[in-house]
Short mmCIF file of C-alpha atoms in Angstrom, two decimals:
data_model
loop_
_atom_site.label_atom_id
_atom_site.label_comp_id
_atom_site.label_asym_id
_atom_site.label_seq_id
_atom_site.Cartn_x
_atom_site.Cartn_y
_atom_site.Cartn_z
CA MET A 1 61.80 102.04 125.50
CA THR A 2 64.09 99.81 123.46
CA THR A 3 67.64 100.78 122.50
CA ARG A 4 66.42 101.34 118.95
CA ASP A 5 63.65 103.65 120.18
CA PHE A 6 66.10 105.54 122.36
CA ASP A 7 68.50 106.01 119.46
CA ARG A 8 65.63 107.33 117.36
CA GLU A 9 64.68 109.85 120.04
CA THR A 10 68.32 110.93 120.34
CA ARG A 11 68.51 111.57 116.59
CA ARG A 12 65.34 113.64 116.81
CA VAL A 13 66.88 115.82 119.51
CA GLU A 14 70.06 116.31 117.48
CA CYS A 15 68.00 117.15 114.39
CA LEU A 16 65.91 119.63 116.38
CA GLU A 17 69.05 121.34 117.65
CA ASP A 18 70.43 121.63 114.10
CA ASN A 19 67.11 123.01 112.83
CA ALA A 20 66.98 125.63 115.60
CA LYS A 21 70.53 126.76 114.81
CA SER A 22 69.73 126.95 111.09
CA LEU A 23 66.55 128.92 111.77
CA THR A 24 68.47 131.42 113.89
CA ARG A 25 71.03 131.97 111.13
CA ASN A 26 68.38 132.37 108.44
CA ILE A 27 66.32 134.84 110.47
CA GLN A 28 69.42 136.90 111.22
CA LYS A 29 70.20 137.00 107.48
CA GLN A 30 66.65 138.16 106.76
CA ASP A 31 66.84 140.89 109.40
CA LYS A 32 70.10 142.08 107.90
CA ALA A 33 68.58 142.14 104.40
CA PHE A 34 65.57 144.18 105.56
CA ASP A 35 67.87 146.52 107.45
CA GLU A 36 70.04 147.06 104.36
CA PHE A 37 66.91 147.63 102.26
CA SER A 38 65.52 150.35 104.56
CA LYS A 39 68.90 152.03 104.99
CA GLY A 40 69.38 151.89 101.21
CA GLN A 41 66.07 153.68 100.74
CA VAL A 42 67.10 156.50 103.08
CA LYS A 43 70.53 156.85 101.44
CA LEU A 44 69.04 156.85 97.94
CA VAL A 45 66.61 159.64 98.75
CA ASN A 46 69.24 161.68 100.57
CA ASP A 47 71.65 161.34 97.66
CA LEU A 48 68.98 162.33 95.13
CA THR A 49 67.82 165.27 97.22
CA SER A 50 71.29 166.81 97.17
CA SER A 51 72.03 165.97 93.54
CA ALA A 52 71.94 168.39 90.60
CA PHE A 53 69.88 165.78 88.78
CA ILE A 54 66.90 166.64 90.99
CA ASN A 55 67.60 170.22 92.05
CA HIS A 56 67.76 171.49 88.45
CA TYR A 57 64.52 169.82 87.46
CA GLN A 58 60.99 171.02 88.19
CA LEU A 59 58.09 168.63 87.71
CA ASN A 60 54.72 170.23 86.96
CA GLN A 61 51.44 168.44 86.42
CA GLN A 62 48.25 170.10 85.21
CA THR A 63 45.95 168.47 87.74
CA GLN A 64 48.12 168.95 90.82
CA PRO A 65 51.23 171.10 90.48
CA SER A 66 54.05 169.51 92.43
CA SER A 67 57.70 170.51 92.44
CA SER A 68 60.54 168.05 92.58
CA HIS A 69 61.41 169.50 95.99
CA GLU A 70 57.96 168.64 97.33
CA ILE A 71 58.13 165.12 95.92
CA MET A 72 61.58 164.51 97.38
CA THR A 73 60.48 165.86 100.77
CA ASN A 74 57.57 163.42 100.88
CA TRP A 75 59.72 160.57 99.57
CA LYS A 76 62.26 161.31 102.29
CA GLN A 77 59.51 161.14 104.92
CA THR A 78 58.30 157.86 103.43
CA SER A 79 61.77 156.31 103.45
CA GLN A 80 62.23 157.36 107.06
CA LYS A 81 58.90 155.76 107.99
CA ILE A 82 59.96 152.56 106.24
CA TYR A 83 63.26 152.61 108.14
CA GLU A 84 61.44 152.98 111.45
CA GLN A 85 58.94 150.22 110.61
CA THR A 86 61.80 147.93 109.57
CA ASN A 87 63.48 148.45 112.94
CA LEU A 88 60.23 147.64 114.73
CA MET A 89 59.74 144.48 112.69
CA ASN A 90 63.33 143.33 113.25
CA GLU A 91 62.92 143.92 116.99
CA MET A 92 59.78 141.79 116.99
CA THR A 93 61.52 139.11 114.92
CA THR A 94 64.40 139.04 117.40
CA LYS A 95 62.02 138.61 120.33
CA THR A 96 59.70 136.03 118.75
CA ILE A 97 62.09 133.91 116.70
CA THR A 98 65.79 134.62 117.20
CA GLU A 99 65.81 134.71 121.00
CA SER A 100 63.34 131.82 121.18
CA SER A 101 65.49 129.71 118.86
CA LYS A 102 68.59 130.46 120.92
CA ARG A 103 66.79 129.39 124.11
CA LEU A 104 65.65 126.22 122.35
CA VAL A 105 69.24 125.48 121.27
CA MET A 106 70.42 125.91 124.87
CA ALA A 107 67.70 123.53 126.04
CA MET A 108 68.69 120.96 123.41
CA ASN A 109 72.33 121.27 124.50
CA ASN A 110 71.27 120.34 128.02
CA VAL A 111 69.30 117.37 126.72
CA ILE A 112 72.25 116.16 124.63
CA ASN A 113 74.52 116.49 127.66
CA SER A 114 72.06 114.36 129.63
CA ILE A 115 72.14 111.75 126.87
CA LYS A 116 75.96 111.75 126.95
CA LYS A 117 75.92 111.32 130.74
CA ARG A 118 73.51 108.42 130.36
CA GLU A 119 75.87 106.87 127.80
CA GLN A 120 78.83 107.37 130.14
CA SER A 121 76.92 105.75 132.99
CA LEU A 122 76.21 102.75 130.80
CA ASN A 123 79.89 102.46 129.83
CA ASP A 124 80.94 102.73 133.49
CA TYR A 125 78.47 99.99 134.42
CA LEU A 126 79.65 97.66 131.65
CA LYS A 127 83.28 98.33 132.51
CA ILE A 128 82.76 97.39 136.15
CA GLN A 129 80.70 94.35 135.13
CA ASN A 130 83.54 93.17 132.91
CA LYS A 131 86.07 93.50 135.75
CA LEU A 132 83.74 91.65 138.12
CA ASP A 133 83.30 88.82 135.62
CA LYS A 134 87.07 88.36 135.44
CA ILE A 135 87.34 88.26 139.22
CA ASN A 136 84.54 85.68 139.40
CA GLU A 137 86.30 83.55 136.80
CA LYS A 138 89.27 83.37 139.16
CA LYS A 139 86.87 82.42 141.98
CA MET A 140 88.30 85.05 144.26
CA THR A 141 86.52 85.91 147.51
CA THR A 142 88.28 89.00 148.59
CA ASN A 143 87.39 92.42 149.87
CA LYS A 144 88.04 93.66 146.34
CA LEU A 145 85.22 91.46 145.10
CA GLU A 146 82.79 92.95 147.59
CA GLN A 147 83.98 96.43 146.67
CA MET A 148 83.49 95.72 142.97
CA GLN A 149 79.98 94.37 143.61
CA LYS A 150 79.08 97.54 145.48
CA GLN A 151 80.50 99.67 142.65
CA LEU A 152 78.49 97.64 140.16
CA THR A 153 75.28 98.17 142.11
CA ASP A 154 75.91 101.91 142.37
CA ALA A 155 76.78 102.17 138.64
CA LYS A 156 73.66 100.23 137.70
CA GLN A 157 71.46 102.50 139.81
CA GLN A 158 73.03 105.61 138.26
CA TYR A 159 72.49 104.29 134.75
CA GLU A 160 68.92 103.16 135.39
CA LEU A 161 68.06 106.53 136.95
CA LYS A 162 69.38 108.49 133.97
CA ASN A 163 67.92 106.05 131.46
CA SER A 164 64.48 106.11 133.10
CA LEU A 165 64.37 109.89 133.19
CA LEU A 166 65.32 110.26 129.54
CA THR A 167 63.01 107.46 128.45
CA GLN A 168 60.06 109.17 130.10
CA GLU A 169 60.81 112.76 129.15
CA LEU A 170 62.22 112.61 125.59
CA PRO A 171 58.80 111.92 124.01
CA ILE A 172 57.27 114.70 126.16
CA LEU A 173 60.00 117.07 125.00
CA HIS A 174 58.95 116.71 121.35
CA GLU A 175 55.31 117.32 122.20
CA ARG A 176 56.08 120.48 124.18
CA ARG A 177 58.50 121.68 121.51
CA ALA A 178 55.63 122.07 119.05
CA ALA A 179 53.59 123.96 121.65
CA PHE A 180 56.56 126.31 122.12
CA VAL A 181 57.45 126.84 118.45
CA TYR A 182 54.05 127.48 116.86
CA PRO A 183 53.19 130.65 118.86
CA CYS A 184 56.61 132.02 117.88
CA PHE A 185 55.86 131.51 114.21
CA GLU A 186 52.39 132.97 114.54
CA ALA A 187 53.77 136.15 116.13
CA PHE A 188 56.49 136.29 113.46
CA ILE A 189 53.96 136.02 110.61
CA GLU A 190 51.76 138.69 112.18
CA ALA A 191 54.79 141.01 112.43
CA GLN A 192 55.63 140.37 108.76
CA ALA A 193 52.05 141.05 107.68
CA HIS A 194 51.91 144.28 109.68
CA TYR A 195 55.21 145.40 108.17
CA CYS A 196 53.97 144.79 104.62
CA GLU A 197 50.79 146.74 105.38
CA GLN A 198 52.85 149.67 106.66
CA LEU A 199 55.02 149.65 103.53
CA GLU A 200 51.97 149.55 101.27
CA ASP A 201 50.34 152.46 103.13
CA ALA A 202 53.56 154.48 102.99
CA TYR A 203 54.08 154.01 99.26
CA ASN A 204 50.41 154.49 98.43
CA GLY A 205 50.51 157.80 100.30
CA LEU A 206 53.56 158.87 98.29
CA VAL A 207 51.98 157.86 94.99
CA ASN A 208 48.79 159.76 95.84
CA ILE A 209 50.82 162.90 96.54
CA MET A 210 52.56 162.52 93.20
CA ASN A 211 49.23 161.92 91.44
CA VAL A 212 50.81 159.54 88.90
CA ASP A 213 49.07 157.06 86.63
CA SER A 214 49.00 153.66 88.31
CA ASN A 215 49.11 151.95 84.90
CA SER A 216 52.69 150.72 84.49
CA ASN A 217 52.39 150.60 80.70
CA SER A 218 51.36 154.26 80.58
CA ILE A 219 54.31 155.19 82.80
CA LEU A 220 56.72 153.28 80.57
CA ASP A 221 55.24 154.94 77.49
CA GLU A 222 55.78 158.36 79.10
CA ILE A 223 59.38 157.47 80.00
CA ASN A 224 60.09 156.30 76.46
CA THR A 225 58.53 159.45 75.04
CA LYS A 226 60.71 161.67 77.24
CA LEU A 227 63.78 159.65 76.30
CA ALA A 228 62.93 159.90 72.62
CA GLY A 229 62.71 163.68 73.01
CA ILE A 230 66.24 163.71 74.45
CA LYS A 231 67.55 161.57 71.63
CA THR A 232 66.24 164.04 69.01
CA LEU A 233 68.87 166.54 70.14
CA SER A 234 71.78 166.68 67.74
CA ILE A 235 74.30 166.63 70.56
CA VAL A 236 72.84 163.34 71.79
CA ALA A 237 72.78 161.58 68.45
CA SER A 238 75.66 159.17 67.93
CA GLU A 239 78.10 159.90 65.13
#
């Protein structure tokens, strides 16, 4: 592996470390957002349940009579189910992505430390070689010369050992990285899909209990009609 190739492999490791750190941060932000969403659902329902806005209103439908109390009870159960499913999904996300990314970052840190040690070994070797060249220029045949030659041999062996190991294993690292990452993403996507299915089932069950028209335009028309009825009151009309 040439110096240019080695530098390229080093940049790939550094890039991989940065990507793993960024992924960890982004996943943690997503988990927090989902957690706030589910907690917000529970708080909203609890606040509405105890409010005069709901308690003083009774909703009756001809096809399936249903009081506001019954609707709020089922909505509360639905929000609690969503909260529980959100916790399960976040736990799975932590296991499949967050913890895996952190372990990958730790592994990349070790690789980068090995690269730094290889660089230090090279500098030590060049430093000793430079000193030896100066001694040879003076044509000195002393014990110091023999000592420097031994140090040079040892430094060269240390550098070559580290360089050989990194040269062989850096390309393998990138191949195995893909084999490690893809199963994590697959498990993460499956967890996301399952979570969405659970939310859909929960809300569909709530809508079925309410027996409302699924047509959004019809719902908006009904809301506007009710609002128009409120506005016909003289005490509501603006002066």
